[in-house]
Structure formats: C-alpha cells, structure tokens
mmCIF file of C-alpha atoms in Angstrom:
data_model
loop_
_atom_site.group_PDB
_atom_site.id
_atom_site.type_symbol
_atom_site.label_atom_id
_atom_site.label_comp_id
_atom_site.label_asym_id
_atom_site.label_seq_id
_atom_site.Cartn_x
_atom_site.Cartn_y
_atom_site.Cartn_z
ATOM 1 C CA MET A 5 104.735 27.703 56.684
ATOM 2 C CA HIS A 6 107.952 29.453 57.670
ATOM 3 C CA ALA A 7 106.572 32.837 56.535
ATOM 4 C CA MET A 8 103.376 32.397 58.643
ATOM 5 C CA LEU A 9 105.482 31.555 61.678
ATOM 6 C CA LEU A 10 107.504 34.746 61.215
ATOM 7 C CA ILE A 11 104.326 36.808 60.858
ATOM 8 C CA ALA A 12 102.905 35.322 64.050
ATOM 9 C CA LEU A 13 106.177 35.941 65.879
ATOM 10 C CA TYR A 14 106.376 39.612 64.806
ATOM 11 C CA ALA A 15 102.698 40.195 65.586
ATOM 12 C CA PHE A 16 103.081 38.603 69.030
ATOM 13 C CA ALA A 17 106.171 40.673 69.810
ATOM 14 C CA GLY A 18 104.413 43.959 68.959
ATOM 15 C CA ALA A 19 101.228 43.047 70.839
ATOM 16 C CA ALA A 20 103.176 41.753 73.872
ATOM 17 C CA ALA A 21 105.111 45.017 74.168
ATOM 18 C CA THR A 22 101.839 46.964 74.095
ATOM 19 C CA GLY A 23 100.198 44.630 76.624
ATOM 20 C CA HIS A 24 103.155 44.997 78.995
ATOM 21 C CA ALA A 25 102.941 48.786 78.787
ATOM 22 C CA GLY A 26 99.148 48.645 79.303
ATOM 23 C CA ALA A 27 99.558 46.475 82.397
ATOM 24 C CA GLY A 28 101.922 49.063 83.822
ATOM 25 C CA VAL A 29 99.432 51.865 83.154
ATOM 26 C CA LEU A 30 96.591 49.852 84.761
ATOM 27 C CA ARG A 31 98.747 49.335 87.849
ATOM 28 C CA LEU A 32 99.370 53.064 88.104
ATOM 29 C CA ILE A 33 95.670 53.985 87.817
ATOM 30 C CA ARG A 34 94.268 51.048 89.822
ATOM 31 C CA ARG A 35 92.792 53.460 92.381
ATOM 32 C CA ARG A 36 91.164 55.653 89.745
ATOM 33 C CA SER A 37 87.700 55.428 88.230
ATOM 34 C CA LEU A 38 86.525 52.301 86.455
ATOM 35 C CA THR A 39 86.024 54.446 83.337
ATOM 36 C CA ALA A 40 89.765 55.086 83.076
ATOM 37 C CA SER A 41 90.540 51.376 83.437
ATOM 38 C CA LEU A 42 88.044 50.418 80.739
ATOM 39 C CA ALA A 43 89.512 53.084 78.429
ATOM 40 C CA VAL A 44 93.021 51.706 78.983
ATOM 41 C CA VAL A 45 91.828 48.135 78.297
ATOM 42 C CA ALA A 46 90.150 49.222 75.048
ATOM 43 C CA ALA A 47 93.222 51.216 74.028
ATOM 44 C CA VAL A 48 95.533 48.302 74.770
ATOM 45 C CA GLY A 49 93.470 46.014 72.542
ATOM 46 C CA VAL A 50 93.539 48.404 69.598
ATOM 47 C CA VAL A 51 97.141 49.536 70.032
ATOM 48 C CA ALA A 52 98.268 45.907 70.401
ATOM 49 C CA MET A 53 96.661 45.127 67.074
ATOM 50 C CA LEU A 54 98.241 48.211 65.510
ATOM 51 C CA ALA A 55 101.673 47.374 66.961
ATOM 52 C CA GLY A 56 101.463 43.830 65.658
ATOM 53 C CA THR A 57 100.367 45.055 62.248
ATOM 54 C CA LEU A 58 103.190 47.615 62.077
ATOM 55 C CA ALA A 59 105.746 44.989 63.113
ATOM 56 C CA VAL A 60 104.532 42.628 60.393
ATOM 57 C CA ALA A 61 104.410 45.477 57.847
ATOM 58 C CA TRP A 62 107.989 46.500 58.652
ATOM 59 C CA ALA A 63 109.208 42.913 58.365
ATOM 60 C CA MET A 64 107.382 42.297 55.090
ATOM 61 C CA PHE A 65 108.213 45.724 53.626
ATOM 62 C CA LEU A 66 104.617 46.676 52.811
ATOM 63 C CA SER A 67 104.132 49.607 50.498
ATOM 64 C CA PRO A 68 103.385 52.997 52.085
ATOM 65 C CA HIS A 69 99.896 52.918 50.598
ATOM 66 C CA ASP A 70 99.045 49.546 52.124
ATOM 67 C CA LEU A 71 100.473 50.630 55.478
ATOM 68 C CA SER A 72 98.378 53.816 55.529
ATOM 69 C CA VAL A 73 95.245 51.823 54.724
ATOM 70 C CA VAL A 74 95.890 49.418 57.588
ATOM 71 C CA THR A 75 96.689 52.285 59.951
ATOM 72 C CA THR A 76 93.498 54.112 59.043
ATOM 73 C CA VAL A 77 91.368 51.017 59.649
ATOM 74 C CA VAL A 78 92.992 50.435 63.021
ATOM 75 C CA ALA A 79 92.584 54.111 63.989
ATOM 76 C CA MET A 80 88.859 53.997 63.262
ATOM 77 C CA ALA A 81 88.554 50.826 65.306
ATOM 78 C CA ALA A 82 90.395 52.587 68.144
ATOM 79 C CA VAL A 83 87.970 55.521 68.099
ATOM 80 C CA VAL A 84 84.928 53.246 68.240
ATOM 81 C CA SER A 85 86.462 51.041 70.969
ATOM 82 C CA LEU A 86 87.420 54.010 73.165
ATOM 83 C CA ALA A 87 83.988 55.608 72.772
ATOM 84 C CA THR A 88 82.274 52.338 73.690
ATOM 85 C CA ALA A 89 84.576 51.820 76.694
ATOM 86 C CA LEU A 90 83.954 55.370 77.945
ATOM 87 C CA MET A 91 80.175 54.977 77.631
ATOM 88 C CA MET A 92 80.234 51.626 79.407
ATOM 89 C CA GLY A 93 82.524 52.974 82.104
ATOM 90 C CA ARG A 94 80.328 56.008 82.766
ATOM 91 C CA TRP A 95 77.234 53.778 83.001
ATOM 92 C CA VAL A 96 78.851 51.366 85.444
ATOM 93 C CA VAL A 97 80.225 54.238 87.545
ATOM 94 C CA ALA A 98 76.781 55.874 87.669
ATOM 95 C CA ARG A 99 75.178 52.619 88.845
ATOM 96 C CA SER A 100 77.968 52.183 91.421
ATOM 97 C CA ARG A 101 77.411 55.688 92.789
ATOM 98 C CA GLU A 102 73.679 55.060 93.104
ATOM 99 C CA LEU A 103 74.435 51.846 94.972
ATOM 100 C CA THR A 104 76.887 53.697 97.219
ATOM 101 C CA ASP A 105 74.263 56.322 98.094
ATOM 102 C CA ALA A 106 71.714 53.604 98.854
ATOM 103 C CA ALA A 107 74.222 51.725 101.038
ATOM 104 C CA ARG A 108 75.050 54.949 102.918
ATOM 105 C CA SER A 109 71.368 55.406 103.786
ATOM 106 C CA PHE A 110 71.071 52.141 105.723
ATOM 107 C CA GLY A 111 74.511 52.640 107.232
ATOM 108 C CA ASP A 112 73.144 55.849 108.785
ATOM 109 C CA GLY A 113 70.259 53.967 110.362
ATOM 110 C CA GLY A 114 67.766 53.854 107.502
ATOM 111 C CA ALA A 115 66.592 51.006 105.311
ATOM 112 C CA PHE A 116 68.338 49.948 102.124
ATOM 113 C CA ALA A 117 66.418 50.616 98.911
ATOM 114 C CA ALA A 118 67.959 49.169 95.758
ATOM 115 C CA PRO A 119 68.460 51.736 92.957
ATOM 116 C CA ASP A 120 66.011 51.644 90.079
ATOM 117 C CA GLY A 121 67.142 50.706 86.611
ATOM 118 C CA PRO A 122 69.220 47.883 85.123
ATOM 119 C CA ALA A 123 72.643 46.977 86.446
ATOM 120 C CA THR A 124 75.333 44.401 85.816
ATOM 121 C CA ALA A 125 75.018 40.936 87.332
ATOM 122 C CA GLU A 126 77.754 41.760 89.854
ATOM 123 C CA LEU A 127 76.037 44.968 90.957
ATOM 124 C CA GLU A 128 72.688 43.169 91.180
ATOM 125 C CA SER A 129 74.277 40.502 93.394
ATOM 126 C CA LEU A 130 75.861 43.185 95.564
ATOM 127 C CA SER A 131 72.508 44.954 95.823
ATOM 128 C CA ARG A 132 70.812 41.752 97.029
ATOM 129 C CA GLU A 133 73.514 41.208 99.632
ATOM 130 C CA LEU A 134 73.174 44.800 100.841
ATOM 131 C CA ALA A 135 69.402 44.362 101.116
ATOM 132 C CA ALA A 136 69.861 41.200 103.187
ATOM 133 C CA THR A 137 72.436 42.958 105.380
ATOM 134 C CA SER A 138 70.066 45.895 105.838
ATOM 135 C CA ALA A 139 67.308 43.541 106.997
ATOM 136 C CA ARG A 140 69.666 41.862 109.471
ATOM 137 C CA LEU A 141 70.800 45.246 110.788
ATOM 138 C CA ALA A 142 67.190 46.351 111.215
ATOM 139 C CA ASP A 143 66.435 43.195 113.198
ATOM 140 C CA SER A 144 69.564 43.746 115.276
ATOM 141 C CA ARG A 145 68.618 47.354 116.007
ATOM 142 C CA GLU A 146 65.119 46.254 117.014
ATOM 143 C CA ARG A 147 66.509 43.591 119.354
ATOM 144 C CA GLU A 148 68.948 46.126 120.789
ATOM 145 C CA ARG A 149 66.150 48.610 121.440
ATOM 146 C CA ALA A 150 64.012 45.907 123.050
ATOM 147 C CA LEU A 151 66.954 44.743 125.170
ATOM 148 C CA GLU A 152 67.771 48.288 126.239
ATOM 149 C CA ALA A 153 64.137 48.923 127.184
ATOM 150 C CA SER A 154 64.115 45.646 129.104
ATOM 151 C CA ARG A 155 67.300 46.615 130.929
ATOM 152 C CA ARG A 156 65.934 50.023 131.905
ATOM 153 C CA GLU A 157 62.748 48.372 133.114
ATOM 154 C CA LEU A 158 64.735 45.789 135.051
ATOM 155 C CA VAL A 159 66.913 48.431 136.720
ATOM 156 C CA ALA A 160 63.822 50.382 137.762
ATOM 157 C CA TRP A 161 62.119 47.312 139.209
ATOM 158 C CA ILE A 162 65.245 46.015 140.908
ATOM 159 C CA SER A 163 65.819 49.441 142.455
ATOM 160 C CA HIS A 164 62.268 49.428 143.782
ATOM 161 C CA ASP A 165 62.454 45.860 145.043
ATOM 162 C CA LEU A 166 65.775 46.523 146.776
ATOM 163 C CA ARG A 167 64.718 49.815 148.294
ATOM 164 C CA THR A 168 61.611 48.378 149.966
ATOM 165 C CA PRO A 169 63.270 45.530 151.950
ATOM 166 C CA LEU A 170 66.308 47.682 152.734
ATOM 167 C CA ALA A 171 64.061 50.361 154.215
ATOM 168 C CA GLY A 172 62.296 47.697 156.289
ATOM 169 C CA LEU A 173 65.606 46.199 157.442
ATOM 170 C CA ARG A 174 66.855 49.641 158.479
ATOM 171 C CA ALA A 175 63.663 50.361 160.432
ATOM 172 C CA MET A 176 63.752 46.990 162.211
ATOM 173 C CA ALA A 177 67.471 47.320 162.964
ATOM 174 C CA GLU A 178 66.952 50.786 164.425
ATOM 175 C CA ALA A 179 64.024 49.511 166.533
ATOM 176 C CA LEU A 180 66.168 46.665 167.890
ATOM 177 C CA GLU A 181 69.095 49.026 168.468
ATOM 178 C CA ASP A 182 66.911 51.521 170.366
ATOM 179 C CA GLY A 183 65.233 48.771 172.385
ATOM 180 C CA VAL A 184 61.721 49.758 171.284
ATOM 181 C CA ALA A 185 60.871 46.504 169.456
ATOM 182 C CA ALA A 186 57.816 44.952 171.064
ATOM 183 C CA ASP A 187 58.734 41.454 169.854
ATOM 184 C CA PRO A 188 62.492 41.195 169.086
ATOM 185 C CA ASP A 189 62.244 37.545 168.006
ATOM 186 C CA ARG A 190 59.641 38.398 165.378
ATOM 187 C CA TYR A 191 61.831 41.238 164.116
ATOM 188 C CA LEU A 192 64.811 38.920 163.857
ATOM 189 C CA LYS A 193 62.799 36.355 161.913
ATOM 190 C CA GLN A 194 61.569 39.084 159.571
ATOM 191 C CA ILE A 195 65.104 40.365 159.075
ATOM 192 C CA ARG A 196 66.274 36.849 158.234
ATOM 193 C CA ALA A 197 63.415 36.419 155.711
ATOM 194 C CA GLU A 198 64.238 39.718 154.017
ATOM 195 C CA VAL A 199 67.939 38.859 153.883
ATOM 196 C CA GLU A 200 67.101 35.494 152.293
ATOM 197 C CA ARG A 201 64.936 37.245 149.718
ATOM 198 C CA LEU A 202 67.702 39.725 148.898
ATOM 199 C CA ASN A 203 70.181 36.863 148.641
ATOM 200 C CA ASP A 204 67.905 35.045 146.191
ATOM 201 C CA MET A 205 67.574 38.207 144.114
ATOM 202 C CA VAL A 206 71.343 38.674 143.962
ATOM 203 C CA GLY A 207 71.727 34.999 142.991
ATOM 204 C CA ASP A 208 69.212 35.437 140.176
ATOM 205 C CA LEU A 209 71.058 38.502 138.899
ATOM 206 C CA PHE A 210 74.359 36.629 138.949
ATOM 207 C CA GLU A 211 72.847 33.659 137.105
ATOM 208 C CA LEU A 212 71.284 35.929 134.501
ATOM 209 C CA SER A 213 74.559 37.782 133.968
ATOM 210 C CA ARG A 214 76.320 34.458 133.303
ATOM 211 C CA ILE A 215 73.631 33.484 130.804
ATOM 212 C CA HIS A 216 73.842 36.793 128.934
ATOM 213 C CA ALA A 217 77.650 36.696 128.945
ATOM 214 C CA GLY A 218 77.643 33.147 127.556
ATOM 215 C CA THR A 219 79.689 31.840 130.493
ATOM 216 C CA LEU A 220 77.087 29.428 131.846
ATOM 217 C CA SER A 221 78.977 26.165 132.257
ATOM 218 C CA LEU A 222 76.931 22.960 132.075
ATOM 219 C CA SER A 223 77.911 19.625 133.583
ATOM 220 C CA LEU A 224 75.810 17.231 131.522
ATOM 221 C CA ALA A 225 74.832 13.885 132.953
ATOM 222 C CA ARG A 226 72.281 11.208 132.070
ATOM 223 C CA ILE A 227 69.278 11.710 134.374
ATOM 224 C CA SER A 228 65.805 10.217 134.461
ATOM 225 C CA LEU A 229 62.947 12.684 134.115
ATOM 226 C CA TYR A 230 61.126 10.813 136.857
ATOM 227 C CA ASP A 231 63.858 11.627 139.377
ATOM 228 C CA LEU A 232 64.209 15.219 138.146
ATOM 229 C CA VAL A 233 60.487 15.926 138.473
ATOM 230 C CA GLY A 234 60.262 14.138 141.831
ATOM 231 C CA ASP A 235 62.991 16.300 143.320
ATOM 232 C CA ALA A 236 61.344 19.462 141.963
ATOM 233 C CA LEU A 237 57.970 18.513 143.455
ATOM 234 C CA ALA A 238 59.546 17.785 146.826
ATOM 235 C CA GLY A 239 61.303 21.150 146.823
ATOM 236 C CA ALA A 240 58.132 23.106 145.923
ATOM 237 C CA ASP A 241 55.789 21.232 148.267
ATOM 238 C CA PRO A 242 56.273 23.531 151.336
ATOM 239 C CA LEU A 243 55.423 26.640 149.293
ATOM 240 C CA ALA A 244 52.391 24.885 147.783
ATOM 241 C CA ARG A 245 51.119 23.960 151.258
ATOM 242 C CA GLU A 246 51.619 27.524 152.422
ATOM 243 C CA HIS A 247 49.500 28.833 149.532
ATOM 244 C CA GLY A 248 46.928 26.032 149.737
ATOM 245 C CA VAL A 249 47.754 24.765 146.252
ATOM 246 C CA ARG A 250 47.771 21.101 145.227
ATOM 247 C CA LEU A 251 50.824 19.791 143.395
ATOM 248 C CA VAL A 252 50.171 16.977 140.928
ATOM 249 C CA GLY A 253 52.599 14.929 138.861
ATOM 250 C CA GLU A 254 50.914 13.717 135.661
ATOM 251 C CA ARG A 255 52.257 11.383 132.989
ATOM 252 C CA VAL A 256 55.820 11.588 134.266
ATOM 253 C CA GLU A 257 57.617 9.067 132.076
ATOM 254 C CA PRO A 258 61.033 7.714 133.150
ATOM 255 C CA VAL A 259 62.679 9.055 130.013
ATOM 256 C CA PRO A 260 66.462 9.657 130.194
ATOM 257 C CA VAL A 261 67.839 13.102 129.316
ATOM 258 C CA GLU A 262 71.366 14.512 129.239
ATOM 259 C CA VAL A 263 71.183 17.716 131.262
ATOM 260 C CA ASP A 264 72.870 19.614 134.051
ATOM 261 C CA GLY A 265 70.849 18.345 137.011
ATOM 262 C CA ARG A 266 71.424 21.450 139.125
ATOM 263 C CA GLU A 267 70.466 23.906 136.395
ATOM 264 C CA MET A 268 67.410 21.926 135.263
ATOM 265 C CA SER A 269 66.262 21.675 138.879
ATOM 266 C CA ARG A 270 66.427 25.454 138.932
ATOM 267 C CA VAL A 271 64.318 25.587 135.766
ATOM 268 C CA LEU A 272 61.600 23.354 137.207
ATOM 269 C CA GLY A 273 61.801 25.123 140.577
ATOM 270 C CA ASN A 274 61.298 28.545 138.968
ATOM 271 C CA LEU A 275 58.367 27.290 136.911
ATOM 272 C CA LEU A 276 56.707 25.648 139.913
ATOM 273 C CA VAL A 277 57.210 28.649 142.200
ATOM 274 C CA ASN A 278 55.841 30.950 139.510
ATOM 275 C CA ALA A 279 52.817 28.674 138.999
ATOM 276 C CA ILE A 280 52.113 28.304 142.736
ATOM 277 C CA ARG A 281 52.216 32.045 143.362
ATOM 278 C CA ARG A 282 49.825 32.727 140.462
ATOM 279 C CA THR A 283 47.337 29.967 141.315
ATOM 280 C CA PRO A 284 44.534 30.778 143.779
ATOM 281 C CA ALA A 285 44.126 28.764 146.981
ATOM 282 C CA ASP A 286 42.518 25.342 146.433
ATOM 283 C CA GLY A 287 43.851 25.430 142.875
ATOM 284 C CA THR A 288 46.055 22.834 141.214
ATOM 285 C CA VAL A 289 49.509 23.004 139.674
ATOM 286 C CA ALA A 290 50.334 20.012 137.500
ATOM 287 C CA ILE A 291 53.708 18.973 136.104
ATOM 288 C CA ALA A 292 54.081 16.445 133.297
ATOM 289 C CA ALA A 293 56.984 14.925 131.390
ATOM 290 C CA GLU A 294 56.643 12.895 128.225
ATOM 291 C CA ARG A 295 58.458 11.951 125.042
ATOM 292 C CA THR A 296 57.276 13.476 121.747
ATOM 293 C CA ASP A 297 58.490 13.552 118.167
ATOM 294 C CA GLU A 298 60.291 16.840 118.901
ATOM 295 C CA GLY A 299 62.077 15.520 122.000
ATOM 296 C CA VAL A 300 61.229 15.466 125.686
ATOM 297 C CA VAL A 301 58.580 17.934 126.865
ATOM 298 C CA LEU A 302 58.365 19.095 130.488
ATOM 299 C CA SER A 303 55.225 21.096 131.192
ATOM 300 C CA VAL A 304 53.873 23.017 134.196
ATOM 301 C CA THR A 305 50.172 23.921 134.165
ATOM 302 C CA ASP A 306 48.705 26.448 136.595
ATOM 303 C CA GLY A 307 45.352 28.062 137.374
ATOM 304 C CA CYS A 308 46.361 31.710 137.001
ATOM 305 C CA GLY A 309 43.417 32.518 134.746
ATOM 306 C CA GLY A 310 45.587 33.059 131.692
ATOM 307 C CA ILE A 311 47.968 35.702 130.380
ATOM 308 C CA PRO A 312 46.817 38.501 128.040
ATOM 309 C CA GLU A 313 47.610 37.528 124.464
ATOM 310 C CA GLU A 314 49.614 40.715 123.877
ATOM 311 C CA ASP A 315 51.869 39.822 126.835
ATOM 312 C CA LEU A 316 52.624 36.221 125.811
ATOM 313 C CA PRO A 317 55.637 37.128 123.607
ATOM 314 C CA ARG A 318 57.201 39.038 126.552
ATOM 315 C CA VAL A 319 56.760 36.451 129.279
ATOM 316 C CA PHE A 320 60.378 35.237 129.063
ATOM 317 C CA ASP A 321 61.889 38.723 128.678
ATOM 318 C CA THR A 322 64.300 39.913 131.347
ATOM 319 C CA GLY A 323 62.471 41.923 134.005
ATOM 320 C CA TRP A 324 58.964 41.265 132.699
ATOM 321 C CA ARG A 325 56.234 40.902 135.291
ATOM 322 C CA GLY A 326 52.500 40.747 134.865
ATOM 323 C CA THR A 327 50.318 43.624 135.974
ATOM 324 C CA ASP A 328 49.275 41.695 139.097
ATOM 325 C CA ALA A 329 52.904 40.987 140.049
ATOM 326 C CA ARG A 330 54.428 44.433 140.364
ATOM 327 C CA THR A 331 54.971 44.284 144.093
ATOM 328 C CA PRO A 332 56.817 41.862 146.401
ATOM 329 C CA PRO A 333 56.911 38.987 147.037
ATOM 330 C CA ALA A 334 56.487 38.370 143.311
ATOM 331 C CA GLY A 335 60.205 38.778 142.632
ATOM 332 C CA ALA A 336 62.164 40.872 140.172
ATOM 333 C CA GLY A 337 60.947 39.265 136.967
ATOM 334 C CA LEU A 338 64.122 37.226 136.475
ATOM 335 C CA GLY A 339 62.883 33.682 137.013
ATOM 336 C CA LEU A 340 61.398 33.037 133.581
ATOM 337 C CA ALA A 341 64.292 34.796 131.815
ATOM 338 C CA ILE A 342 66.642 32.429 133.653
ATOM 339 C CA VAL A 343 64.453 29.494 132.602
ATOM 340 C CA ARG A 344 64.753 30.407 128.933
ATOM 341 C CA GLY A 345 68.499 31.014 129.174
ATOM 342 C CA ILE A 346 69.195 27.650 130.827
ATOM 343 C CA VAL A 347 66.900 25.750 128.460
ATOM 344 C CA GLU A 348 68.483 27.334 125.366
ATOM 345 C CA ALA A 349 71.921 26.493 126.764
ATOM 346 C CA HIS A 350 70.719 22.852 126.690
ATOM 347 C CA ARG A 351 69.782 23.305 122.990
ATOM 348 C CA GLY A 352 66.108 23.309 123.915
ATOM 349 C CA ARG A 353 63.337 25.874 123.893
ATOM 350 C CA ALA A 354 60.821 27.315 126.348
ATOM 351 C CA ALA A 355 57.281 28.347 125.442
ATOM 352 C CA VAL A 356 54.004 29.342 127.076
ATOM 353 C CA ARG A 357 50.391 29.203 125.946
ATOM 354 C CA ASN A 358 47.013 29.814 127.492
ATOM 355 C CA ILE A 359 44.674 26.973 128.394
ATOM 356 C CA PRO A 360 41.188 27.089 129.916
ATOM 357 C CA GLY A 361 41.560 28.561 133.409
ATOM 358 C CA GLY A 362 45.300 29.132 133.317
ATOM 359 C CA CYS A 363 48.440 28.742 131.253
ATOM 360 C CA ARG A 364 50.895 26.005 130.382
ATOM 361 C CA PHE A 365 54.675 26.474 130.349
ATOM 362 C CA GLU A 366 56.537 23.943 128.219
ATOM 363 C CA VAL A 367 60.229 23.107 128.108
ATOM 364 C CA THR A 368 61.379 20.975 125.161
ATOM 365 C CA LEU A 369 64.732 19.216 125.481
ATOM 366 C CA PRO A 370 66.616 16.866 123.125
ATOM 367 C CA THR A 371 66.248 13.195 123.919
ATOM 368 C CA ALA A 372 69.322 11.498 125.347
ATOM 369 C CA ARG A 373 71.140 9.291 122.825
#
C-alpha cells in the first residue's frame, strides 16, 4: 500500500509539472489558431504521462531496457495524439472560416446562408443564431426602407399642403394691404380658416413626432365608453351636418376602460372626421363600442365605398392618403398614423377592413380591471 502511494505521488508530481507548463503555453498562444491550442492540449496529455512514467521509473530504478520500452510506447502515443489533434484543429478552423465568410455576407447587406457540410454542435448552434439574426436584420432593413419611403412621401405632401395655403394667405394679405379686396370680411374669414388648418397640421406633426420618439405621456383614468363615444359624436356633429352625413351611435355599451381621455378623444375624432369626409352626402357614419373576448372594441363604419385591397396594409402608415384624397382639405395623411400610435401606446391595436359599401375601422383596447 505504501509503495502504491509513492508511485501515485511521483506520477502526480511529474504530470502536474507538465500540466503547469502546458497551461503557461496555452496562455501565451490564446490568441492563435485553435489548431495550435489543440496540439498543445494533446502534447500536454502525452508528455504528462511520459513525465509521470519517468518519475516513477527513476524512483523505482527501472532497468534501461524497461525504460526505453515505456518511452517508445509513449512516443508513439504522442505521434498519434498530435496527428489527431492537428487534423481535428484544421477541420474546426476550416468550418469556422466558412462560417465567418457566411456571416460577413449578411453583415454587408446580404442574406446569411449556412455553410454546407457537418460541423460541431457549437458551430451548428452559432449558425442557427446567425441565421435568426440575419432574418431580423432583413426585416429591420425592410422596415427602415418602408419608413424612409414614407418619410419622403410625407415631406413631399406636407410641402405641397403648406405651399398651397401659404400662397393663398400671401395673395389675400397683399389684396388687403393694397386695398383691392372686394369683400375684406370674407378674406379675413378665409385667412382665419387657413391659419386654423395650418395650426391643426402643425399639431398633428408635433403629436406624431412624440409618438415616434416614444415620449407620448399618458394620463390613464377609468372612463366609461358611453361618455367617451358621446363626447366624440358631439364634437363631430357640426362637420357631419356640413357634409350632410348622419352620425349614428350603435351598441354603445357603458363598459369602463382605463385610457387617457384626451388622447382617446383624439383617436375617435380622427376616425370620425376621416369617415365623414369619405362618406357621400346622405350617407351614414356609425360608431359602436362593445366588449369582446379580446377586450373592448370601438368601431367606426363609413360609406366610402371601400379601400383597394392592396392599400389596406398601408392605411395607418405615416403620410398615406388614398388616391381620392391627394388634395386639400383631406389633410396631410397623419390622422390615421396618429390613431395607431395612440392606440398602441394604450397596449391596443388598430385595424381596418372592407364591408359592403364602405369600410370599418376598429380599435381594440384592454378591458379595465
């Protein structure tokens, strides 16, 4: 028992010295190729065994013949181990380089394509993560392109919509200044109307900028849908009378919701104004509010004749306007974008779908607890 303990002690001492030296070498080459590290690990294993064997042989005074036999066996094992480590290292490095080239392709704006051929579990996992990242980047680039196109479109439309009233205001101001206005009071009323329209446009732009910047602050309060819808109908009634459109409140349930009353009034106001302007005279705009399994649904139905199916996904985009709404007083295409931004800030969603004779805008909000 005492002899076995000594053998174990000598073997451990020789192997430990080799392992310590190997750890130092690995630290020095930690930035080198994986092949070099694998070669060092294989060499450490074989040399540690040889060092332990030599230490035991020296302590036990083995014959030179026995020592040479042991050394030869260990040397052959070292050759095989190093060869295997080098082959494995070169294979792993080759797979890593292929993965690097594939990752560089989607980093430059392309799509990630996983390299063909087998790979280690770690490299396979990394490849799957890179593929998922590539898909997310592609979606992000597509959204960025769509947003940039929407911004360019918005700037063009806003520039047009600002230029037209400003030109009219300048002409009317010059006519009043020169004393050639046939009806000064009418000019003043028109100037006031144009200024109000420009003020509304600037307010919409400011609201939209807050939504996009994530700085829209909500003051939530428990409000009844009945009161919210009633106020919205009262506010839109003068415009409906002017356009000869009937406003109808259908199935308005007194369901409580936790919302920012001011912002949700803006949502309903924008939807009603949009519906009234798109509905022909003698048409009907109906607003409903009811509880469903998904939450509380506010809906505004108009008689616009419907929206082309290819345009439905763009209805809530910033600056979008239908082909029959390119000129004033249709607005700058901000109202529905503001609707979606406010609704999403309330953890809800906005949607639109065609119905016979018109379309139906729906706002789904969480039910108050």
